[in-house]
mmCIF file of C-alpha atoms in Angstrom:
data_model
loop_
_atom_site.group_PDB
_atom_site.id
_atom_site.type_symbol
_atom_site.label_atom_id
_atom_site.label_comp_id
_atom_site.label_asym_id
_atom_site.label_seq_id
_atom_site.Cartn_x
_atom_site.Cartn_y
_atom_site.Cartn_z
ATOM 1 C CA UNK B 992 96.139 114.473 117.052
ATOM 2 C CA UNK B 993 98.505 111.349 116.129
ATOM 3 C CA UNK B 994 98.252 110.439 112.549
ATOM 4 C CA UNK B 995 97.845 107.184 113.234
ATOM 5 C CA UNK B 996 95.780 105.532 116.204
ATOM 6 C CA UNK B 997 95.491 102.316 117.104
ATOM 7 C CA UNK B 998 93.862 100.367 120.125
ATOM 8 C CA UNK B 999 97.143 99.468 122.609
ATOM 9 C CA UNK B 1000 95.235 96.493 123.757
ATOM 10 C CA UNK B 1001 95.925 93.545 124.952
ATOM 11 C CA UNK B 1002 93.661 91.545 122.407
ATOM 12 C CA UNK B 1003 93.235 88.494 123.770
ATOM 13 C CA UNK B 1004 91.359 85.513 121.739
ATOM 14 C CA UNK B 1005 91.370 81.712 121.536
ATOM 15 C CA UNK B 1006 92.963 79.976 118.992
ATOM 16 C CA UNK B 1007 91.357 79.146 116.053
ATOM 17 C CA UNK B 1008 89.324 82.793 116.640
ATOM 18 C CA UNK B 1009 89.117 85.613 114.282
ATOM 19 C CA UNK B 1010 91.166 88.610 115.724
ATOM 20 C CA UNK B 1011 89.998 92.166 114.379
ATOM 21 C CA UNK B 1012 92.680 95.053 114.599
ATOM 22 C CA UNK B 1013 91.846 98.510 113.937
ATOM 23 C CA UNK B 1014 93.489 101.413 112.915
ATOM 24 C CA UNK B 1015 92.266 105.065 112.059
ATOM 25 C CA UNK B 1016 93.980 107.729 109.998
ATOM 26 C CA UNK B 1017 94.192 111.733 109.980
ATOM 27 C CA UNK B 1018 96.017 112.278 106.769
ATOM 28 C CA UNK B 1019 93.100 112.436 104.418
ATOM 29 C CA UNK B 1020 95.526 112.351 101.369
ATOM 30 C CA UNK B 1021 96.789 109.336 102.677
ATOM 31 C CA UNK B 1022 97.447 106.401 99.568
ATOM 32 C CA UNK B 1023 99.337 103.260 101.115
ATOM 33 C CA UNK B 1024 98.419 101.564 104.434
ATOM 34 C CA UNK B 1025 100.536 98.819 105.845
ATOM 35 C CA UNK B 1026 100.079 96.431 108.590
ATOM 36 C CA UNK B 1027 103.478 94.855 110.450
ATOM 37 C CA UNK B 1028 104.001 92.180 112.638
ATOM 38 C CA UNK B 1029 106.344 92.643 115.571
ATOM 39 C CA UNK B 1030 107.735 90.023 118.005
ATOM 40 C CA UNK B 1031 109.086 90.764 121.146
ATOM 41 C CA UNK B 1032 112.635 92.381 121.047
ATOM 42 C CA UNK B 1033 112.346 92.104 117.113
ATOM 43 C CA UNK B 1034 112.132 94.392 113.730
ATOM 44 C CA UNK B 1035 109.008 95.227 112.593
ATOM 45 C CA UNK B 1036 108.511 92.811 109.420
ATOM 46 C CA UNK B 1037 105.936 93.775 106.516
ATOM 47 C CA UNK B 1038 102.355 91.212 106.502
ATOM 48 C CA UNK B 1039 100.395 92.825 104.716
ATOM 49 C CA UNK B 1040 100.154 96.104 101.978
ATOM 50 C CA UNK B 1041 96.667 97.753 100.629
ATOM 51 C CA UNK B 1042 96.182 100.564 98.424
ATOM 52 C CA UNK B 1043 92.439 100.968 97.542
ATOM 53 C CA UNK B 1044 89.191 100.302 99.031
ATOM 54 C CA UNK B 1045 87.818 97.257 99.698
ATOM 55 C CA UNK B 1046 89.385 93.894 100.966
ATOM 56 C CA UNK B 1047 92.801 91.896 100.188
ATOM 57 C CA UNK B 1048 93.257 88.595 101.367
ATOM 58 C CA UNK B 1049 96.554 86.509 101.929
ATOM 59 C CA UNK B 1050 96.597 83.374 103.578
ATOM 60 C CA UNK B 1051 94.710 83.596 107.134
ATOM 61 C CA UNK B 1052 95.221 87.420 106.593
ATOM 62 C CA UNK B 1053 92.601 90.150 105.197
ATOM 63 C CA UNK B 1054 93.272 94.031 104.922
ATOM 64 C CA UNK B 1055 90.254 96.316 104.800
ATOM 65 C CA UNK B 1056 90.476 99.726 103.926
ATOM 66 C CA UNK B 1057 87.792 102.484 104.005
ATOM 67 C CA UNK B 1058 89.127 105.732 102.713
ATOM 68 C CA UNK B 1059 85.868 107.612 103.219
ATOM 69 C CA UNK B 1060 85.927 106.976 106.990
ATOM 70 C CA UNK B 1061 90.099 107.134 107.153
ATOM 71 C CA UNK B 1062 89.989 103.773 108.484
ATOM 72 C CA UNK B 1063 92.106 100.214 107.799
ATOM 73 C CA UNK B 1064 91.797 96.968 109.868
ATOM 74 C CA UNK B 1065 93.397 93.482 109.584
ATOM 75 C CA UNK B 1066 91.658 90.107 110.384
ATOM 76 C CA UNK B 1067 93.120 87.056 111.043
ATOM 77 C CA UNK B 1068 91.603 83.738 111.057
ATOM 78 C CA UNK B 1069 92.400 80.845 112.292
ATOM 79 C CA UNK B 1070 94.585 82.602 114.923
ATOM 80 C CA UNK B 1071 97.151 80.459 116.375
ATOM 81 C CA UNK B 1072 99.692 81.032 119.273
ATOM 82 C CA UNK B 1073 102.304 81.933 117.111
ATOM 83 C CA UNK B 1074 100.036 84.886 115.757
ATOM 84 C CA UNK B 1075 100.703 86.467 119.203
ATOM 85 C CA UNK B 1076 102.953 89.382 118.544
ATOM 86 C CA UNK B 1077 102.142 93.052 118.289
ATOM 87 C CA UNK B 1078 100.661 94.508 114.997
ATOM 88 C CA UNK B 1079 101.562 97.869 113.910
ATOM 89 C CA UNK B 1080 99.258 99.964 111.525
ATOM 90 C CA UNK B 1081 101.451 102.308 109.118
ATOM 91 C CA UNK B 1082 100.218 105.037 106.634
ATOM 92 C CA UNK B 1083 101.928 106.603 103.753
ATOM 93 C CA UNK B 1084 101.570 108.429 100.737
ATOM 94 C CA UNK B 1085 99.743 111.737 102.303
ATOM 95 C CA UNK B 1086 101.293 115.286 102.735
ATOM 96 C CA UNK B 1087 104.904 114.294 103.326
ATOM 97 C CA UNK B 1088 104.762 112.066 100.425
ATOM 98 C CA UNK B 1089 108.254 110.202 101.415
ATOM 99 C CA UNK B 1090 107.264 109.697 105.251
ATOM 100 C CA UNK B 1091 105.965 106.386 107.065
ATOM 101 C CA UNK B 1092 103.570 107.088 109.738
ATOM 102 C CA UNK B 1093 103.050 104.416 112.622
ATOM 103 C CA UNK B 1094 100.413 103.431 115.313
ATOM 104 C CA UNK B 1095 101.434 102.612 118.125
ATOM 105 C CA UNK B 1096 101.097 98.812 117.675
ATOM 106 C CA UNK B 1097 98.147 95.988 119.166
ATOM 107 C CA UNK B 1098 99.505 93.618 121.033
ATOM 108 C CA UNK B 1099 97.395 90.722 120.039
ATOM 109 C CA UNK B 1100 97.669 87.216 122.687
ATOM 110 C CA UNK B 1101 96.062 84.366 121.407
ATOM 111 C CA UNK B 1102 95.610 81.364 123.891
ATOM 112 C CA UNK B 1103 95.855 77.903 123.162
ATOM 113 C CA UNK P 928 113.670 89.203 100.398
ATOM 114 C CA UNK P 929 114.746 92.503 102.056
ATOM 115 C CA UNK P 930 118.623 92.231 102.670
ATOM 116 C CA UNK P 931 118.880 95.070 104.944
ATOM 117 C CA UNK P 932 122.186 94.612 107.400
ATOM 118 C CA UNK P 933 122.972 96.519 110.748
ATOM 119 C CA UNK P 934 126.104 96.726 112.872
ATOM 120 C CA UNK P 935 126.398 96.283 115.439
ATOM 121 C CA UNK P 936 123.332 93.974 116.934
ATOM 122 C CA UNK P 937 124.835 94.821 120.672
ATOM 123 C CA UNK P 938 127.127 97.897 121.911
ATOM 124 C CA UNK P 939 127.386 98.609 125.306
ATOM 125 C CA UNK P 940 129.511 101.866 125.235
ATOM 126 C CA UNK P 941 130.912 104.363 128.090
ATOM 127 C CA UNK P 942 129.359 108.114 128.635
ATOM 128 C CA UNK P 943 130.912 110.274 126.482
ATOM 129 C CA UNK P 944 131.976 108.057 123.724
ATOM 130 C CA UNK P 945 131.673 108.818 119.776
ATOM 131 C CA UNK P 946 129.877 105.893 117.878
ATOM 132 C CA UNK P 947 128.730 104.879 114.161
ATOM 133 C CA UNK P 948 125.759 102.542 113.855
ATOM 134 C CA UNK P 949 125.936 101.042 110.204
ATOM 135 C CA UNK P 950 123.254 100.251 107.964
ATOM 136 C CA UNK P 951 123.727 98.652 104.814
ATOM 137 C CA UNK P 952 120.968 97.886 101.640
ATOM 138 C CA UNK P 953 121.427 95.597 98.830
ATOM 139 C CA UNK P 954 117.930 96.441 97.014
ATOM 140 C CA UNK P 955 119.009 99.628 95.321
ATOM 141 C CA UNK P 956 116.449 101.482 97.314
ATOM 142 C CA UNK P 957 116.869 105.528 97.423
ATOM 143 C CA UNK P 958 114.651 105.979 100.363
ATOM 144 C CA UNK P 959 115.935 104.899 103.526
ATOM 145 C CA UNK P 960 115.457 105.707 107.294
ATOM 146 C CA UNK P 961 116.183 105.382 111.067
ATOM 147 C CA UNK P 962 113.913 104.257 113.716
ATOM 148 C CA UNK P 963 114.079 104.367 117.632
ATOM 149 C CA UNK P 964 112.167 102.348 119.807
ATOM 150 C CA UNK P 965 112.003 101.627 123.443
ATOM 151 C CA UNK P 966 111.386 98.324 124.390
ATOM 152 C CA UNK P 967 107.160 98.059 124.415
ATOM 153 C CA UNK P 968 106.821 101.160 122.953
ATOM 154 C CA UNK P 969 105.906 102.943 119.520
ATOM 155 C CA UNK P 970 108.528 103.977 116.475
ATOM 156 C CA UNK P 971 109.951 107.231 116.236
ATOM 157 C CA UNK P 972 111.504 108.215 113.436
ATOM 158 C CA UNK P 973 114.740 110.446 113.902
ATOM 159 C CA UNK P 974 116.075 110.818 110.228
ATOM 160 C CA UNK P 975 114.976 109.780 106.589
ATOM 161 C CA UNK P 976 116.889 110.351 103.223
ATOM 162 C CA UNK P 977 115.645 110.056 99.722
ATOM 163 C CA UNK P 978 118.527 109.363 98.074
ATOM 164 C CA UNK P 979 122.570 110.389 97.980
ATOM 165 C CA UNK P 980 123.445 113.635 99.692
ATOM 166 C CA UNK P 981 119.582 114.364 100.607
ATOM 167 C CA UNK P 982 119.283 113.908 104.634
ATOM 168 C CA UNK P 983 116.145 115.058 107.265
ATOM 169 C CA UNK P 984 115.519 115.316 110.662
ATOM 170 C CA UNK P 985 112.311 113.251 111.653
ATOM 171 C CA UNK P 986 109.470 113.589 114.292
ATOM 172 C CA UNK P 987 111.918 112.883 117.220
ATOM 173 C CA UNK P 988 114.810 115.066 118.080
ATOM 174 C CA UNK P 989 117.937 113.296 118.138
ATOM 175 C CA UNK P 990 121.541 114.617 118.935
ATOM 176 C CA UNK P 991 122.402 111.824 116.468
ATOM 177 C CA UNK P 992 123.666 112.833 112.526
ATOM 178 C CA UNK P 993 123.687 110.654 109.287
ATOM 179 C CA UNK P 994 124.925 110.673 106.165
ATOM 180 C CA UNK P 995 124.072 109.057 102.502
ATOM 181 C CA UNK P 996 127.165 109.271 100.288
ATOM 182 C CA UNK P 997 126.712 106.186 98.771
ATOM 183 C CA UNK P 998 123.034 104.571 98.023
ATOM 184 C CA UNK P 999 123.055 101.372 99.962
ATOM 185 C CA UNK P 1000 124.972 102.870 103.247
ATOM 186 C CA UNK P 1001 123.558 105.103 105.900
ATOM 187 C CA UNK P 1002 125.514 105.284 109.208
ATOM 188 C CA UNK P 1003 123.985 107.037 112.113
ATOM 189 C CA UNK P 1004 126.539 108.705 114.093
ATOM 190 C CA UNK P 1005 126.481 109.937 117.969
ATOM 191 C CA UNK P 1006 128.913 112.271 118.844
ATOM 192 C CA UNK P 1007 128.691 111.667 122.381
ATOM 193 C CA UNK P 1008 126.786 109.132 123.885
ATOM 194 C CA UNK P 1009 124.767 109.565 127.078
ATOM 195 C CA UNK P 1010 122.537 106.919 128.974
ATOM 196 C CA UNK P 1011 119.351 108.666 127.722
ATOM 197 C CA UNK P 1012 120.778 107.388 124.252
ATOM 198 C CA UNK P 1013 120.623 103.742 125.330
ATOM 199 C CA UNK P 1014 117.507 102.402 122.740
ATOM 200 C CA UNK P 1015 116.922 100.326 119.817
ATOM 201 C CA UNK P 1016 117.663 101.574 116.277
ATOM 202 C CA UNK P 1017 115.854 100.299 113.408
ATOM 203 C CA UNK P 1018 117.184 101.125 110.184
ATOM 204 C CA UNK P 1019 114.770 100.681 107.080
ATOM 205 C CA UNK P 1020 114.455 101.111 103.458
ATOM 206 C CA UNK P 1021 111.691 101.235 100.955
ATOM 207 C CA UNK P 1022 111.385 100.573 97.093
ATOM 208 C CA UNK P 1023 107.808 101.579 97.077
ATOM 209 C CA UNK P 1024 105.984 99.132 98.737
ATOM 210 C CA UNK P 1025 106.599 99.553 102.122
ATOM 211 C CA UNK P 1026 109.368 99.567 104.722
ATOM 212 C CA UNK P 1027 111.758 96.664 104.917
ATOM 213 C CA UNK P 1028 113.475 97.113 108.402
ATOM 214 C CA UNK P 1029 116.785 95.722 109.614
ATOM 215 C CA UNK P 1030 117.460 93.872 112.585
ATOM 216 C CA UNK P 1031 118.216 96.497 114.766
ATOM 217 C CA UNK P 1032 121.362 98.005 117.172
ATOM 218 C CA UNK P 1033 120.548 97.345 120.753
ATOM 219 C CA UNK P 1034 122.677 100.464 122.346
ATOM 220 C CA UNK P 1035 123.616 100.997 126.221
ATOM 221 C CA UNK P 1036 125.294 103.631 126.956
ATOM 222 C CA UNK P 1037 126.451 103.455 130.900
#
């Protein structure tokens, strides 16, 4: 079992839709849970942090976590073309305190 | 603003070859890490270090070493590089609150 799953995709919405990405844990221990943005032929680069249950919003982006059902999910409103890109889910925090643990990315296409 | 700096961006190097990819962080941070990724696929990590003179292999064998004698530098080193070397590595370091990658060493080894 991979400690991180996520939905390969594609994810394909309109612009100006809500995308929903998903992302389920196994480390039960698990205490920060990270959502990056990657472009094609890029680095990963940091969107969005959460550390306790319940939502966090920034901008057009909201985190969700539900520790009780090992799951974390971003929305993002408003989608625009730019948005397309591929999101990775990373977990940290659990039994191997010091490691990062990463899906293997959404790749999210939003059309104009 | 994560300054995070790797050399080179681009190295196409010869079979056989020894080469240093350098990573550089001005945040202080003690943890730091390497990354390789194919191009449309997932992260693997191939070594982490918490702080000076503390090194660890990560989920993915490598034949690659590294070393932290100073806190803001950790080169990854390949003794001798082979084609199935020729990847992306991301080098990253965190302060607590997540990973802050660099911009990466595109390597071909031919």
């Amino acid at each position: 079992q991979k400690e991180v799953e996520q939905n390969s995709g594609p994810l394909s919405v309109p612009e100006g839709a809500i995308a929903s990405l998903n992302c389920t844990y196994s480390d039960r221990g698990s205490q920060s849970f990270f959502w990056y943005r990657q472009y094609s032929g890029k680095s990963p680069e940091l969107i969005m942090s959460i550390y306790s249950n319940g939502d966090k919003e920034d901008g057009r982006f909201t985190a969700q976590l539900n520790k009780a059902s090992q799951y974390v999910s971003l929305l993002i409103r408003d989608s625009q073309p730019s948005d397309s890109a591929t999101y990775l889910c990373a977990v940290s925090g659990g039994y191997n305190f010091n490691k990062f643990y990463f899906g293997s990315g959404t790749k999210l296409n939003v059309k104009p | 603003e994560a300054d995070i700096y790797q050399t080179p961006r681009y190295l196409v190097i010869g079979t056989g070859k020894k080469i240093t990819l350098e990573c550089s962080q001005t945040m202080g941070h003690d943890k730091m890490y390497w990354y390789q990724q194919d191009p449309g696929m997932e992260l693997h990590l191939i070594h982490y270090s918490y702080g000076v003179n503390s090194t660890e292999k990560g989920d993915l064998s490598s034949e690659s070493t590294v070393s932290r004698i100073r806190t803001e530098h950790f080169p990854l080193t390949l003794e001798s590089a082979r084609p199935s070397h020729t990847s992306q590595y991301l080098c990253a370091s965190s302060g607590g609150q997540g990973l802050s990658f660099g911009p990466g060493t595109r390597l071909t080894v031919t």
